């Protein structure tokens, strides 16, 4: 049997509507779908961006990026694209792509999504791993699915790598069981950082031991580099989160 998801994958012609820097090396990119002009996807899924030949790059290249936007806004897609030194797609997006350009997008793809249950959600991300977690959390809010407790741990090295913090702090006021925990592993003196410090794994471990009830069931939602994810899985399991309740999306 061919998985049903494969039938929903399409190639979309899009126009770039907005590109902005959210940090020194991450751009937020929005595209408007032209043909077809709507997409059905689950929050947490990703798409392939089709990068045309440019400069010395003679071939078409494809790279996967998670949707930042929510499924409700089916006529556009948002992505977070971090500059990887020497990266074919990221160099194109960061140095050549501009609003008004056309870009082909293939999707939706992927198994990362919200799972049923009423336990607490432990969402952990760093860098552009923000995208699928952002999509899942705002999709829940839009659908009024706000009964569950959600803890979103976001790791950055210093303040200039932290983004969307105001957005999530505002969400905390509207959604009493939502908690945003930004943690800086290496804050600069000028950051005057008053929040949590240390590696995201250590901060997660601390909260699981001291702040989050041990008696409630939990699910883990992890997004970032394989090293970060593997380290977080260990912390979750050591704090009695069942391994089959830990879902992740590894960014290579």
mmCIF file of C-alpha atoms in Angstrom, residues 135-245:
data_model
loop_
_atom_site.group_PDB
_atom_site.id
_atom_site.type_symbol
_atom_site.label_atom_id
_atom_site.label_comp_id
_atom_site.label_asym_id
_atom_site.label_seq_id
_atom_site.Cartn_x
_atom_site.Cartn_y
_atom_site.Cartn_z
ATOM 1 C CA UNK A 135 3.191 25.969 13.638
ATOM 2 C CA UNK A 136 1.894 23.308 16.074
ATOM 3 C CA UNK A 137 1.411 25.742 18.981
ATOM 4 C CA UNK A 138 -0.359 28.408 16.927
ATOM 5 C CA UNK A 139 -2.483 25.766 15.194
ATOM 6 C CA UNK A 140 -3.654 24.597 18.635
ATOM 7 C CA UNK A 141 -4.470 28.183 19.611
ATOM 8 C CA UNK A 142 -6.401 28.823 16.386
ATOM 9 C CA UNK A 143 -8.444 25.646 16.928
ATOM 10 C CA UNK A 144 -9.107 26.547 20.581
ATOM 11 C CA UNK A 145 -7.304 23.354 21.541
ATOM 12 C CA UNK A 146 -5.848 25.024 24.621
ATOM 13 C CA UNK A 147 -6.849 22.601 27.360
ATOM 14 C CA UNK A 148 -3.453 20.950 27.534
ATOM 15 C CA UNK A 149 -0.436 22.173 29.410
ATOM 16 C CA UNK A 150 2.343 23.176 27.005
ATOM 17 C CA UNK A 151 5.941 23.913 27.979
ATOM 18 C CA UNK A 152 8.057 25.327 25.148
ATOM 19 C CA UNK A 153 11.807 25.287 25.849
ATOM 20 C CA UNK A 154 13.766 27.283 23.273
ATOM 21 C CA UNK A 155 17.555 27.204 23.393
ATOM 22 C CA UNK A 156 19.876 29.868 22.003
ATOM 23 C CA UNK A 157 23.473 30.793 22.690
ATOM 24 C CA UNK A 158 22.886 34.469 23.381
ATOM 25 C CA UNK A 159 20.272 37.185 23.069
ATOM 26 C CA UNK A 160 20.969 37.916 19.399
ATOM 27 C CA UNK A 161 20.041 34.304 18.577
ATOM 28 C CA UNK A 162 16.750 34.494 20.478
ATOM 29 C CA UNK A 163 13.695 35.448 18.429
ATOM 30 C CA UNK A 164 9.857 35.510 18.690
ATOM 31 C CA UNK A 165 10.232 35.810 22.478
ATOM 32 C CA UNK A 166 7.746 38.723 22.709
ATOM 33 C CA UNK A 167 5.275 36.755 20.596
ATOM 34 C CA UNK A 168 5.349 33.773 22.952
ATOM 35 C CA UNK A 169 5.347 35.921 26.089
ATOM 36 C CA UNK A 170 2.141 37.524 24.766
ATOM 37 C CA UNK A 171 0.698 34.066 24.092
ATOM 38 C CA UNK A 172 1.319 33.120 27.747
ATOM 39 C CA UNK A 173 -1.082 35.899 28.790
ATOM 40 C CA UNK A 174 -3.849 34.552 26.518
ATOM 41 C CA UNK A 175 -3.279 30.856 27.215
ATOM 42 C CA UNK A 176 -2.848 30.201 30.944
ATOM 43 C CA UNK A 177 -1.506 26.633 30.557
ATOM 44 C CA UNK A 178 1.138 27.675 27.979
ATOM 45 C CA UNK A 179 4.659 28.362 29.287
ATOM 46 C CA UNK A 180 7.553 29.747 27.242
ATOM 47 C CA UNK A 181 11.053 29.085 28.612
ATOM 48 C CA UNK A 182 13.821 30.683 26.556
ATOM 49 C CA UNK A 183 17.265 29.579 27.754
ATOM 50 C CA UNK A 184 20.635 31.051 26.809
ATOM 51 C CA UNK A 185 23.633 28.723 26.990
ATOM 52 C CA UNK A 186 26.237 31.465 26.628
ATOM 53 C CA UNK A 187 24.720 34.899 27.330
ATOM 54 C CA UNK A 188 26.919 37.924 26.644
ATOM 55 C CA UNK A 189 27.517 40.384 29.527
ATOM 56 C CA UNK A 190 25.649 43.086 27.578
ATOM 57 C CA UNK A 191 22.604 40.784 27.264
ATOM 58 C CA UNK A 192 21.775 41.481 30.936
ATOM 59 C CA UNK A 193 19.990 38.152 30.801
ATOM 60 C CA UNK A 194 17.639 37.460 33.730
ATOM 61 C CA UNK A 195 16.078 34.268 32.347
ATOM 62 C CA UNK A 196 17.189 30.639 32.442
ATOM 63 C CA UNK A 197 20.821 29.967 31.549
ATOM 64 C CA UNK A 198 22.636 26.802 30.580
ATOM 65 C CA UNK A 199 22.299 24.092 27.978
ATOM 66 C CA UNK A 200 18.681 23.422 27.044
ATOM 67 C CA UNK A 201 19.075 19.827 28.304
ATOM 68 C CA UNK A 202 20.064 21.066 31.777
ATOM 69 C CA UNK A 203 17.235 23.607 31.869
ATOM 70 C CA UNK A 204 14.759 20.915 30.758
ATOM 71 C CA UNK A 205 16.036 18.538 33.438
ATOM 72 C CA UNK A 206 15.698 21.234 36.108
ATOM 73 C CA UNK A 207 12.096 22.034 35.156
ATOM 74 C CA UNK A 208 11.123 18.360 35.013
ATOM 75 C CA UNK A 209 12.542 17.823 38.505
ATOM 76 C CA UNK A 210 11.303 21.043 40.141
ATOM 77 C CA UNK A 211 8.534 22.820 38.194
ATOM 78 C CA UNK A 212 6.484 20.339 36.189
ATOM 79 C CA UNK A 213 4.319 17.852 38.066
ATOM 80 C CA UNK A 214 5.755 14.327 38.063
ATOM 81 C CA UNK A 215 2.280 12.842 38.264
ATOM 82 C CA UNK A 216 0.919 13.916 34.881
ATOM 83 C CA UNK A 217 1.503 12.053 31.626
ATOM 84 C CA UNK A 218 3.798 13.797 29.155
ATOM 85 C CA UNK A 219 4.669 13.906 25.467
ATOM 86 C CA UNK A 220 7.922 15.257 24.040
ATOM 87 C CA UNK A 221 8.117 17.263 20.789
ATOM 88 C CA UNK A 222 11.714 17.921 19.764
ATOM 89 C CA UNK A 223 13.099 19.827 16.849
ATOM 90 C CA UNK A 224 16.696 20.702 16.066
ATOM 91 C CA UNK A 225 20.077 19.138 15.461
ATOM 92 C CA UNK A 226 20.492 15.372 15.960
ATOM 93 C CA UNK A 227 22.908 15.997 18.852
ATOM 94 C CA UNK A 228 20.446 18.209 20.710
ATOM 95 C CA UNK A 229 17.565 15.825 20.113
ATOM 96 C CA UNK A 230 19.478 12.752 21.288
ATOM 97 C CA UNK A 231 20.571 14.574 24.453
ATOM 98 C CA UNK A 232 17.003 15.753 25.161
ATOM 99 C CA UNK A 233 15.569 12.256 24.642
ATOM 100 C CA UNK A 234 17.947 10.974 27.354
ATOM 101 C CA UNK A 235 16.781 13.692 29.757
ATOM 102 C CA UNK A 236 13.115 12.990 29.049
ATOM 103 C CA UNK A 237 13.485 9.234 29.542
ATOM 104 C CA UNK A 238 15.467 9.738 32.767
ATOM 105 C CA UNK A 239 12.502 11.818 33.998
ATOM 106 C CA UNK A 240 10.019 9.033 33.234
ATOM 107 C CA UNK A 241 8.678 10.264 29.907
ATOM 108 C CA UNK A 242 7.818 7.155 27.871
ATOM 109 C CA UNK A 243 10.048 6.743 24.830
ATOM 110 C CA UNK A 244 7.059 5.997 22.575
ATOM 111 C CA UNK A 245 5.612 9.401 23.564
#
